[in-house]
Amino acid sequence: MLFRSSINELWERFNSTLTMEKLDVALTLSRRLLDQQSFVESVVVSEQVVQLAQELNDPRIQGEGWFRVGICCFALERWNESADAYLKSVPFFLGESDETTAANAIRHAVDGLNQLGQYEEIVRICKDGASYAEMANNDHLLGELLSAHASALIELDREAEAIAILESARIVWRRHEQVARVIDTDARLSECFEAKGEDEKAYALMKSAYELAVSTDSKKMIAHQGLRMGRAHTIHDNFEAAEAVLLRSIDLATRHDDWRIAAQGKAWLATSYRQSGRIPEALEMAKAAVLLFEAVNQTDLYECLFAASEIQLSAPPHETDWLIRSADLLVQRFIDDGRPDPLALDVALAQVTKWECQIRIGQFQGLPENSCELVTPQCSVENPDYIRWQNRMTLIELESLAVAQKWEELRDRARHLTVTGVHGKYSAWDASVYCILAKAQKHLGEPSAGSLAMAAAIYDAVGEQELSAQMRDEAIHAGLRERVPEFI
């Protein structure tokens, strides 16, 4: 019998038998290959199943063949082929009046499309899948497809449409007492109402979801939902309540070695501390969060990572190691995820802070040659933060020219920036430009005392007395060297 045959025996029979028997052998062989995770070979045999079933006019087996191709391609991370194969199986199952398997195929196709970010397509197929699940009276698949539909709408920033879908999903999950799914649905509903600006309704839903999680006594559920509740408390300035909920989540997650939840909890607690003015506690908690994110390689939670890194970037100048590490995590996650531009300015400021730290400790290697590695925000030129980023970025570019020893280019660009009136009244930024100009002049053998003296005067005018004194001493030394070099 086929099920007792070895893989080698099945291959021999597959290559030597006629169509009818060959189909039976192919079905058994593809299943056996699938079971032993030989996905590439299983795809080949499963495609043969489809072809043989077509020759024998067996739609049921054609559908099963495509379904197996979908399974294998997903395991091989061939997302597009996987989704396509699953969707090809649907008409064959419908032709056999098997709406349950058709809906299940669509549900699996969603997984591949999610990997590709094809949310519009997910919305389209989930509508069909939900109708098939309803026809089959399969509430589990119906709930899954409604939830997937809503998730895609949220990704498309269509929260208003997602609300009705989520409410339908909630009815299904409550009917079957799927408490975890009810909690998750309520939390997502809360996020949708928050996006619409209906904060009170969002807060009430999140609170309801948390209380339901506590009533289950599930430690994992309480820890996970506590993160969401803590964030909601923080948004509403209920900092004491946020601290209590988040500390409980962190404790539960730590006791169960769920470091992903613990990292998230520390990130949000850091945000709560910062917003309530507890800066030292915020900084220490942000450090702990960044350390955990690194340790477990869980930087996929961009918003939580950003919360931790944002506070980290408020650290004093001597905290260079933490500043660089947190900025690296934040920037890389932003680039990997292709996040929307509204966040780009904050990330760009973090990126500049990292380079400034590297310059301070002598580790700056210049700007990356590949411009794709730079986060460049597109903002209004009147935006003060954007102007600040531009000015700081200009200094980084000048330092990059110094690293490359392009002294003439550096001198010419710095001179252009020192033209009186470019920025109105002088600022510490102008003093920095004069310092960099002096560096270029020194390397070119040109007088630099005047530039250093200007830097000293500007620092003095803006209240940077320590830097002013340092530049004054350097100006005097440079002046003496330039006038009587033999005595220096």
Tab-separated table of C-alpha atoms in Angstrom:
chain	number	residue	atom	x	y	z
A	1	MET	CA	0.000	0.000	0.000
A	2	LEU	CA	1.164	3.532	-0.784
A	3	PHE	CA	1.224	4.818	2.788
A	4	ARG	CA	3.729	2.046	3.693
A	5	SER	CA	6.053	2.858	0.785
A	6	SER	CA	9.337	4.692	1.313
A	7	ILE	CA	10.098	8.040	-0.320
A	8	ASN	CA	12.421	6.357	-2.813
A	9	GLU	CA	9.779	3.768	-3.710
A	10	LEU	CA	7.220	6.503	-4.232
A	11	TRP	CA	9.625	8.402	-6.536
A	12	GLU	CA	10.196	5.237	-8.581
A	13	ARG	CA	6.483	4.603	-8.938
A	14	PHE	CA	5.816	8.263	-9.700
A	15	ASN	CA	8.299	8.149	-12.593
A	16	SER	CA	7.064	4.846	-14.002
A	17	THR	CA	3.254	4.663	-13.602
A	18	LEU	CA	0.409	5.798	-15.820
A	19	THR	CA	-1.810	8.807	-15.222
A	20	MET	CA	-4.487	7.327	-12.939
A	21	GLU	CA	-2.121	5.543	-10.592
A	22	LYS	CA	0.432	8.299	-10.954
A	23	LEU	CA	-2.027	10.780	-9.435
A	24	ASP	CA	-2.476	8.620	-6.330
A	25	VAL	CA	1.287	8.230	-6.004
A	26	ALA	CA	1.828	11.984	-6.509
A	27	LEU	CA	-0.708	12.825	-3.788
A	28	THR	CA	0.986	10.494	-1.333
A	29	LEU	CA	4.492	11.629	-2.305
A	30	SER	CA	3.686	15.346	-2.040
A	31	ARG	CA	2.160	14.796	1.394
A	32	ARG	CA	5.174	12.764	2.564
A	33	LEU	CA	7.584	15.411	1.277
A	34	LEU	CA	5.517	18.081	2.976
A	35	ASP	CA	5.597	16.177	6.267
A	36	GLN	CA	9.399	15.953	6.165
A	37	GLN	CA	9.634	19.643	5.187
A	38	SER	CA	11.118	18.990	1.753
A	39	PHE	CA	9.210	22.005	0.500
A	40	VAL	CA	10.995	22.568	-2.816
A	41	GLU	CA	10.409	18.971	-3.944
A	42	SER	CA	6.865	19.014	-2.605
A	43	VAL	CA	6.070	22.083	-4.749
A	44	VAL	CA	7.244	20.248	-7.877
A	45	VAL	CA	5.170	17.147	-7.103
A	46	SER	CA	2.123	19.196	-6.026
A	47	GLU	CA	2.203	21.060	-9.352
A	48	GLN	CA	2.262	17.657	-11.047
A	49	VAL	CA	-0.807	16.734	-8.976
A	50	VAL	CA	-2.605	19.770	-10.405
A	51	GLN	CA	-1.647	18.850	-13.956
A	52	LEU	CA	-2.639	15.183	-13.593
A	53	ALA	CA	-5.930	16.113	-11.909
A	54	GLN	CA	-6.672	18.467	-14.789
A	55	GLU	CA	-6.080	15.663	-17.295
A	56	LEU	CA	-8.436	13.424	-15.298
A	57	ASN	CA	-10.970	16.243	-14.819
A	58	ASP	CA	-10.828	16.003	-11.000
A	59	PRO	CA	-11.448	19.547	-9.660
A	60	ARG	CA	-11.278	18.474	-6.023
A	61	ILE	CA	-7.713	17.183	-6.416
A	62	GLN	CA	-6.752	20.257	-8.467
A	63	GLY	CA	-7.797	22.416	-5.541
A	64	GLU	CA	-5.885	20.250	-3.088
A	65	GLY	CA	-2.777	20.414	-5.275
A	66	TRP	CA	-2.815	24.197	-5.392
A	67	PHE	CA	-3.443	24.328	-1.641
A	68	ARG	CA	-0.299	22.263	-1.039
A	69	VAL	CA	1.700	24.506	-3.358
A	70	GLY	CA	0.518	27.433	-1.223
A	71	ILE	CA	1.687	25.737	1.985
A	72	CYS	CA	5.153	24.964	0.592
A	73	CYS	CA	5.722	28.358	-1.026
A	74	PHE	CA	4.819	30.112	2.227
A	75	ALA	CA	7.330	27.949	4.102
A	76	LEU	CA	9.914	28.938	1.473
A	77	GLU	CA	8.991	32.626	1.959
A	78	ARG	CA	7.821	32.875	-1.635
A	79	TRP	CA	4.915	35.006	-0.517
A	80	ASN	CA	3.502	35.979	-3.895
A	81	GLU	CA	3.524	32.423	-5.228
A	82	SER	CA	1.950	31.182	-2.002
A	83	ALA	CA	-0.942	33.654	-2.101
A	84	ASP	CA	-1.453	33.019	-5.814
A	85	ALA	CA	-1.585	29.222	-5.311
A	86	TYR	CA	-4.069	29.464	-2.451
A	87	LEU	CA	-6.330	31.735	-4.492
A	88	LYS	CA	-6.110	29.379	-7.485
A	89	SER	CA	-7.473	26.597	-5.298
A	90	VAL	CA	-10.617	28.531	-4.325
A	91	PRO	CA	-12.719	28.034	-7.521
A	92	PHE	CA	-12.107	24.265	-7.409
A	93	PHE	CA	-13.330	23.998	-3.802
A	94	LEU	CA	-16.347	26.158	-4.588
A	95	GLY	CA	-17.097	23.908	-7.559
A	96	GLU	CA	-17.323	21.023	-5.079
A	97	SER	CA	-19.558	23.097	-2.759
A	98	ASP	CA	-16.821	23.141	-0.134
A	99	GLU	CA	-17.115	26.727	1.060
A	100	THR	CA	-15.217	25.974	4.285
A	101	THR	CA	-11.995	24.966	2.506
A	102	ALA	CA	-12.424	27.840	0.032
A	103	ALA	CA	-12.653	30.305	2.948
A	104	ASN	CA	-9.677	28.615	4.609
A	105	ALA	CA	-7.603	28.988	1.424
A	106	ILE	CA	-8.389	32.709	1.344
A	107	ARG	CA	-7.442	33.015	5.009
A	108	HIS	CA	-4.045	31.464	4.225
A	109	ALA	CA	-3.600	33.675	1.146
A	110	VAL	CA	-3.937	36.672	3.459
A	111	ASP	CA	-0.763	35.634	5.290
A	112	GLY	CA	1.325	35.890	2.131
A	113	LEU	CA	-0.298	39.147	1.047
A	114	ASN	CA	0.401	40.634	4.473
A	115	GLN	CA	4.085	39.908	3.978
A	116	LEU	CA	3.909	41.797	0.682
A	117	GLY	CA	1.921	44.707	2.127
A	118	GLN	CA	-0.868	44.203	-0.420
A	119	TYR	CA	-3.621	45.470	1.852
A	120	GLU	CA	-6.060	46.515	-0.864
A	121	GLU	CA	-6.015	42.952	-2.199
A	122	ILE	CA	-6.552	41.604	1.326
A	123	VAL	CA	-9.630	43.806	1.720
A	124	ARG	CA	-10.997	42.489	-1.572
A	125	ILE	CA	-10.500	38.779	-0.911
A	126	CYS	CA	-11.572	38.935	2.752
A	127	LYS	CA	-15.025	40.094	1.660
A	128	ASP	CA	-15.373	36.979	-0.482
A	129	GLY	CA	-13.854	34.733	2.170
A	130	ALA	CA	-16.229	35.993	4.851
A	131	SER	CA	-19.241	35.291	2.636
A	132	TYR	CA	-18.017	31.711	2.035
A	133	ALA	CA	-17.469	31.200	5.773
A	134	GLU	CA	-21.009	32.432	6.457
A	135	MET	CA	-22.421	30.061	3.835
A	136	ALA	CA	-20.579	27.194	5.562
A	137	ASN	CA	-21.685	28.361	9.045
A	138	ASN	CA	-18.020	28.373	10.060
A	139	ASP	CA	-17.790	31.090	12.692
A	140	HIS	CA	-14.111	30.560	13.432
A	141	LEU	CA	-13.095	31.270	9.840
A	142	LEU	CA	-15.600	34.121	9.681
A	143	GLY	CA	-14.031	35.766	12.735
A	144	GLU	CA	-10.530	35.266	11.351
A	145	LEU	CA	-11.422	36.798	7.988
A	146	LEU	CA	-13.256	39.744	9.533
A	147	SER	CA	-10.247	40.428	11.762
A	148	ALA	CA	-7.852	40.197	8.807
A	149	HIS	CA	-10.122	42.533	6.806
A	150	ALA	CA	-10.109	45.092	9.621
A	151	SER	CA	-6.328	44.854	10.042
A	152	ALA	CA	-5.818	45.615	6.355
A	153	LEU	CA	-8.137	48.623	6.566
A	154	ILE	CA	-6.187	49.923	9.568
A	155	GLU	CA	-2.934	49.576	7.612
A	156	LEU	CA	-4.571	51.663	4.881
A	157	ASP	CA	-5.530	54.335	7.459
A	158	ARG	CA	-9.204	53.568	6.930
A	159	GLU	CA	-10.061	53.203	10.619
A	160	ALA	CA	-13.627	54.429	10.193
A	161	GLU	CA	-14.372	51.465	7.891
A	162	ALA	CA	-12.492	49.067	10.154
A	163	ILE	CA	-14.733	49.859	13.130
A	164	ALA	CA	-17.838	48.214	11.639
A	165	ILE	CA	-15.822	45.129	10.616
A	166	LEU	CA	-14.282	44.816	14.086
A	167	GLU	CA	-17.694	45.132	15.735
A	168	SER	CA	-18.935	42.255	13.556
A	169	ALA	CA	-15.884	40.188	14.507
A	170	ARG	CA	-16.513	40.953	18.176
A	171	ILE	CA	-20.034	39.518	17.922
A	172	VAL	CA	-18.598	36.291	16.491
A	173	TRP	CA	-15.912	35.957	19.173
A	174	ARG	CA	-18.365	36.688	22.005
A	175	ARG	CA	-20.813	34.134	20.628
A	176	HIS	CA	-18.155	31.454	20.968
A	177	GLU	CA	-16.679	32.821	24.213
A	178	GLN	CA	-13.299	33.465	22.629
A	179	VAL	CA	-12.254	35.839	25.405
A	180	ALA	CA	-8.730	36.511	24.125
A	181	ARG	CA	-10.097	37.496	20.723
A	182	VAL	CA	-12.773	39.724	22.296
A	183	ILE	CA	-10.072	41.509	24.293
A	184	ASP	CA	-7.864	41.977	21.254
A	185	THR	CA	-10.792	43.226	19.173
A	186	ASP	CA	-11.796	45.752	21.834
A	187	ALA	CA	-8.215	47.006	22.018
A	188	ARG	CA	-8.056	47.468	18.267
A	189	LEU	CA	-11.435	49.184	18.275
A	190	SER	CA	-10.021	51.533	20.885
A	191	GLU	CA	-7.083	52.342	18.630
A	192	CYS	CA	-9.452	53.049	15.731
A	193	PHE	CA	-11.555	55.447	17.801
A	194	GLU	CA	-8.358	57.120	18.992
A	195	ALA	CA	-7.282	57.616	15.369
A	196	LYS	CA	-10.659	59.262	14.715
A	197	GLY	CA	-10.136	61.611	17.658
A	198	GLU	CA	-12.852	60.004	19.811
A	199	ASP	CA	-10.576	59.739	22.832
A	200	GLU	CA	-13.181	59.094	25.512
A	201	LYS	CA	-14.717	56.169	23.621
A	202	ALA	CA	-11.219	54.809	22.921
A	203	TYR	CA	-10.269	55.073	26.598
A	204	ALA	CA	-13.448	53.330	27.766
A	205	LEU	CA	-12.940	50.443	25.339
A	206	MET	CA	-9.310	49.968	26.384
A	207	LYS	CA	-10.286	49.983	30.029
A	208	SER	CA	-12.997	47.399	29.352
A	209	ALA	CA	-10.511	45.196	27.504
A	210	TYR	CA	-8.018	45.382	30.383
A	211	GLU	CA	-10.624	44.568	33.017
A	212	LEU	CA	-11.758	41.571	30.982
A	213	ALA	CA	-8.131	40.394	30.743
A	214	VAL	CA	-7.719	40.688	34.526
A	215	SER	CA	-10.908	38.667	35.055
A	216	THR	CA	-9.431	35.744	33.076
A	217	ASP	CA	-6.462	35.507	35.458
A	218	SER	CA	-4.265	34.738	32.436
A	219	LYS	CA	-0.845	36.164	33.307
A	220	LYS	CA	0.169	36.495	29.654
A	221	MET	CA	-3.088	38.222	28.724
A	222	ILE	CA	-2.879	40.624	31.674
A	223	ALA	CA	0.730	41.503	30.818
A	224	HIS	CA	-0.026	42.105	27.136
A	225	GLN	CA	-3.197	44.089	27.700
A	226	GLY	CA	-1.544	46.008	30.517
A	227	LEU	CA	0.820	47.526	27.958
A	228	ARG	CA	-2.087	48.904	25.981
A	229	MET	CA	-3.834	50.135	29.111
A	230	GLY	CA	-0.658	51.797	30.376
A	231	ARG	CA	-0.267	53.625	27.086
A	232	ALA	CA	-3.898	54.757	27.246
A	233	HIS	CA	-3.424	56.052	30.809
A	234	THR	CA	-0.305	57.954	29.701
A	235	ILE	CA	-2.135	59.576	26.788
A	236	HIS	CA	-4.801	60.773	29.251
A	237	ASP	CA	-2.137	62.011	31.734
A	238	ASN	CA	-3.138	59.404	34.321
A	239	PHE	CA	0.519	58.797	35.156
A	240	GLU	CA	0.035	57.114	38.529
A	241	ALA	CA	-2.397	54.595	37.034
A	242	ALA	CA	-0.077	54.077	34.056
A	243	GLU	CA	2.855	53.312	36.337
A	244	ALA	CA	0.884	50.748	38.352
A	245	VAL	CA	-0.406	48.916	35.268
A	246	LEU	CA	2.923	48.936	33.440
A	247	LEU	CA	4.928	47.786	36.456
A	248	ARG	CA	2.518	44.858	36.818
A	249	SER	CA	2.938	43.969	33.144
A	250	ILE	CA	6.727	44.168	33.366
A	251	ASP	CA	6.754	42.000	36.494
A	252	LEU	CA	4.498	39.326	34.964
A	253	ALA	CA	6.471	39.315	31.708
A	254	THR	CA	9.813	39.054	33.515
A	255	ARG	CA	8.628	36.165	35.686
A	256	HIS	CA	7.558	34.274	32.568
A	257	ASP	CA	10.670	35.179	30.522
A	258	ASP	CA	8.591	37.150	28.044
A	259	TRP	CA	11.274	39.707	27.297
A	260	ARG	CA	9.431	41.174	24.329
A	261	ILE	CA	6.561	42.296	26.576
A	262	ALA	CA	9.026	43.421	29.252
A	263	ALA	CA	10.881	45.612	26.735
A	264	GLN	CA	7.641	47.188	25.553
A	265	GLY	CA	6.535	47.816	29.125
A	266	LYS	CA	9.790	49.547	30.033
A	267	ALA	CA	9.578	51.712	26.907
A	268	TRP	CA	6.073	52.918	27.719
A	269	LEU	CA	6.900	53.393	31.388
A	270	ALA	CA	9.845	55.552	30.322
A	271	THR	CA	7.442	57.660	28.265
A	272	SER	CA	5.074	57.989	31.221
A	273	TYR	CA	7.925	59.079	33.484
A	274	ARG	CA	9.119	61.626	30.939
A	275	GLN	CA	5.689	63.145	30.438
A	276	SER	CA	5.165	63.420	34.206
A	277	GLY	CA	8.521	65.182	34.617
A	278	ARG	CA	10.436	62.291	36.206
A	279	ILE	CA	13.404	62.597	33.856
A	280	PRO	CA	16.038	60.551	35.784
A	281	GLU	CA	13.610	57.605	36.111
A	282	ALA	CA	12.613	58.012	32.455
A	283	LEU	CA	16.236	57.844	31.322
A	284	GLU	CA	17.041	54.741	33.376
A	285	MET	CA	13.906	52.958	32.190
A	286	ALA	CA	14.656	53.892	28.572
A	287	LYS	CA	18.152	52.447	28.944
A	288	ALA	CA	16.678	49.201	30.255
A	289	ALA	CA	14.206	49.064	27.364
A	290	VAL	CA	16.870	49.634	24.701
A	291	LEU	CA	19.076	46.981	26.310
A	292	LEU	CA	16.222	44.456	26.190
A	293	PHE	CA	15.311	45.340	22.609
A	294	GLU	CA	18.919	44.640	21.651
A	295	ALA	CA	19.171	41.432	23.694
A	296	VAL	CA	16.072	39.784	22.217
A	297	ASN	CA	16.427	41.344	18.745
A	298	GLN	CA	12.841	42.557	18.914
A	299	THR	CA	12.942	45.939	17.229
A	300	ASP	CA	9.843	45.251	15.189
A	301	LEU	CA	7.711	47.235	17.642
A	302	TYR	CA	8.654	50.580	16.154
A	303	GLU	CA	6.439	52.760	18.308
A	304	CYS	CA	7.740	51.278	21.565
A	305	LEU	CA	11.339	51.428	20.391
A	306	PHE	CA	10.800	55.046	19.411
A	307	ALA	CA	9.423	55.811	22.894
A	308	ALA	CA	12.580	54.407	24.477
A	309	SER	CA	15.020	55.990	22.036
A	310	GLU	CA	13.296	59.376	22.160
A	311	ILE	CA	13.980	59.598	25.897
A	312	GLN	CA	17.445	58.157	25.437
A	313	LEU	CA	18.267	61.063	23.139
A	314	SER	CA	17.536	63.445	26.018
A	315	ALA	CA	20.512	61.999	27.902
A	316	PRO	CA	23.400	64.289	28.919
A	317	PRO	CA	26.364	64.518	26.502
A	318	HIS	CA	28.527	62.044	28.454
A	319	GLU	CA	25.953	59.296	27.797
A	320	THR	CA	27.336	58.853	24.281
A	321	ASP	CA	27.242	55.040	24.232
A	322	TRP	CA	23.516	54.893	24.953
A	323	LEU	CA	22.764	57.740	22.612
A	324	ILE	CA	24.502	56.021	19.691
A	325	ARG	CA	22.995	52.579	20.375
A	326	SER	CA	19.436	53.825	20.738
A	327	ALA	CA	19.712	56.037	17.653
A	328	ASP	CA	21.080	53.118	15.625
A	329	LEU	CA	18.132	50.919	16.610
A	330	LEU	CA	15.621	53.648	15.893
A	331	VAL	CA	17.038	54.646	12.495
A	332	GLN	CA	17.467	51.079	11.269
A	333	ARG	CA	13.917	50.140	12.263
A	334	PHE	CA	12.599	53.229	10.492
A	335	ILE	CA	14.482	52.373	7.284
A	336	ASP	CA	13.512	48.685	7.395
A	337	ASP	CA	9.833	49.428	7.944
A	338	GLY	CA	9.524	52.307	5.489
A	339	ARG	CA	7.578	54.306	8.054
A	340	PRO	CA	5.473	57.324	7.044
A	341	ASP	CA	7.106	60.703	6.652
A	342	PRO	CA	5.500	62.363	9.739
A	343	LEU	CA	7.924	60.317	11.865
A	344	ALA	CA	10.928	61.023	9.661
A	345	LEU	CA	11.864	64.335	11.292
A	346	ASP	CA	12.127	62.795	14.764
A	347	VAL	CA	14.206	59.929	13.414
A	348	ALA	CA	16.413	62.317	11.428
A	349	LEU	CA	17.097	64.321	14.600
A	350	ALA	CA	18.061	61.070	16.342
A	351	GLN	CA	20.381	60.236	13.462
A	352	VAL	CA	22.097	63.629	13.711
A	353	THR	CA	22.451	63.227	17.483
A	354	LYS	CA	24.285	59.950	16.903
A	355	TRP	CA	26.791	61.616	14.542
A	356	GLU	CA	27.293	64.521	16.941
A	357	CYS	CA	28.134	62.024	19.691
A	358	GLN	CA	30.593	60.230	17.405
A	359	ILE	CA	32.269	63.561	16.576
A	360	ARG	CA	32.496	64.385	20.278
A	361	ILE	CA	34.311	61.127	21.110
A	362	GLY	CA	36.387	61.007	17.904
A	363	GLN	CA	34.577	58.088	16.268
A	364	PHE	CA	32.906	59.895	13.360
A	365	GLN	CA	33.793	58.250	10.034
A	366	GLY	CA	31.889	60.631	7.779
A	367	LEU	CA	28.436	60.407	6.254
A	368	PRO	CA	27.552	57.132	4.518
A	369	GLU	CA	28.181	57.190	0.783
A	370	ASN	CA	24.831	55.531	0.100
A	371	SER	CA	22.225	58.279	0.421
A	372	CYS	CA	19.565	55.614	1.097
A	373	GLU	CA	21.011	55.287	4.588
A	374	LEU	CA	20.076	58.890	5.403
A	375	VAL	CA	16.681	59.710	6.841
A	376	THR	CA	15.592	62.898	5.074
A	377	PRO	CA	12.293	64.438	6.218
A	378	GLN	CA	10.060	66.475	3.939
A	379	CYS	CA	8.717	69.288	6.101
A	380	SER	CA	7.624	72.886	5.919
A	381	VAL	CA	10.626	75.198	5.825
A	382	GLU	CA	8.986	77.183	8.653
A	383	ASN	CA	8.985	74.191	10.988
A	384	PRO	CA	11.442	75.077	13.822
A	385	ASP	CA	12.453	71.432	14.296
A	386	TYR	CA	13.111	71.111	10.583
A	387	ILE	CA	15.283	74.262	10.627
A	388	ARG	CA	17.159	72.848	13.624
A	389	TRP	CA	17.716	69.579	11.776
A	390	GLN	CA	18.958	71.425	8.661
A	391	ASN	CA	21.447	73.486	10.665
A	392	ARG	CA	22.764	70.495	12.598
A	393	MET	CA	22.966	68.456	9.397
A	394	THR	CA	25.001	71.206	7.748
A	395	LEU	CA	27.593	70.981	10.526
A	396	ILE	CA	27.680	67.180	10.127
A	397	GLU	CA	28.314	67.603	6.386
A	398	LEU	CA	31.194	69.990	7.128
A	399	GLU	CA	32.677	67.501	9.584
A	400	SER	CA	32.325	64.799	6.937
A	401	LEU	CA	34.430	66.908	4.550
A	402	ALA	CA	37.045	67.200	7.289
A	403	VAL	CA	37.115	63.405	7.755
A	404	ALA	CA	37.638	63.066	3.976
A	405	GLN	CA	40.369	65.743	4.200
A	406	LYS	CA	38.689	67.825	1.510
A	407	TRP	CA	40.085	70.986	3.066
A	408	GLU	CA	39.609	73.419	0.179
A	409	GLU	CA	35.983	72.390	-0.322
A	410	LEU	CA	35.432	72.621	3.429
A	411	ARG	CA	37.015	76.094	3.607
A	412	ASP	CA	34.971	77.437	0.709
A	413	ARG	CA	31.683	76.081	1.982
A	414	ALA	CA	32.305	77.265	5.558
A	415	ARG	CA	33.258	80.758	4.311
A	416	HIS	CA	30.020	80.930	2.360
A	417	LEU	CA	28.070	80.057	5.516
A	418	THR	CA	29.759	82.790	7.549
A	419	VAL	CA	28.398	85.597	5.385
A	420	THR	CA	26.810	88.124	7.759
A	421	GLY	CA	23.049	88.168	7.681
A	422	VAL	CA	22.472	84.619	6.486
A	423	HIS	CA	20.865	83.698	9.811
A	424	GLY	CA	20.069	87.187	11.102
A	425	LYS	CA	21.648	87.480	14.522
A	426	TYR	CA	24.529	85.183	15.380
A	427	SER	CA	23.989	81.917	17.242
A	428	ALA	CA	26.084	79.064	18.606
A	429	TRP	CA	25.620	77.474	15.168
A	430	ASP	CA	27.576	80.313	13.539
A	431	ALA	CA	30.345	79.889	16.108
A	432	SER	CA	30.569	76.203	15.218
A	433	VAL	CA	30.953	77.093	11.531
A	434	TYR	CA	33.837	79.451	12.360
A	435	CYS	CA	35.509	76.664	14.373
A	436	ILE	CA	35.284	74.263	11.417
A	437	LEU	CA	36.527	77.010	9.053
A	438	ALA	CA	39.548	77.495	11.309
A	439	LYS	CA	40.297	73.763	11.137
A	440	ALA	CA	40.328	73.889	7.314
A	441	GLN	CA	42.471	77.026	7.278
A	442	LYS	CA	45.021	75.451	9.611
A	443	HIS	CA	45.377	72.367	7.398
A	444	LEU	CA	45.778	74.565	4.318
A	445	GLY	CA	48.471	76.653	5.996
A	446	GLU	CA	46.249	79.749	6.027
A	447	PRO	CA	45.698	82.134	8.962
A	448	SER	CA	43.016	80.774	11.311
A	449	ALA	CA	43.283	83.146	14.299
A	450	GLY	CA	40.596	85.484	12.944
A	451	SER	CA	38.066	82.648	12.560
A	452	LEU	CA	38.790	81.384	16.084
A	453	ALA	CA	38.442	84.906	17.469
A	454	MET	CA	35.041	85.258	15.756
A	455	ALA	CA	33.956	81.930	17.264
A	456	ALA	CA	35.048	83.134	20.714
A	457	ALA	CA	33.145	86.411	20.333
A	458	ILE	CA	29.939	84.676	19.203
A	459	TYR	CA	30.092	82.102	22.002
A	460	ASP	CA	30.537	84.956	24.474
A	461	ALA	CA	27.545	86.805	23.002
A	462	VAL	CA	25.253	83.780	23.317
A	463	GLY	CA	26.327	82.990	26.884
A	464	GLU	CA	28.629	80.023	26.162
A	465	GLN	CA	31.412	81.343	28.385
A	466	GLU	CA	33.404	78.111	28.691
A	467	LEU	CA	33.509	77.598	24.913
A	468	SER	CA	34.295	81.287	24.443
A	469	ALA	CA	37.319	81.042	26.734
A	470	GLN	CA	38.528	77.891	24.937
A	471	MET	CA	38.254	79.536	21.496
A	472	ARG	CA	39.951	82.706	22.778
A	473	ASP	CA	42.955	80.693	23.990
A	474	GLU	CA	43.140	78.855	20.655
A	475	ALA	CA	42.888	82.154	18.752
A	476	ILE	CA	45.787	83.646	20.751
A	477	HIS	CA	47.895	80.538	20.220
A	478	ALA	CA	47.113	80.516	16.478
A	479	GLY	CA	47.872	84.214	16.206
A	480	LEU	CA	51.262	83.812	17.843
A	481	ARG	CA	52.071	80.819	15.647
A	482	GLU	CA	51.105	82.676	12.486
A	483	ARG	CA	53.132	85.785	13.408
A	484	VAL	CA	56.288	84.270	14.910
A	485	PRO	CA	56.266	80.546	14.076
A	486	GLU	CA	59.925	80.060	15.074
A	487	PHE	CA	59.047	80.791	18.726
A	488	ILE	CA	56.087	78.384	18.954
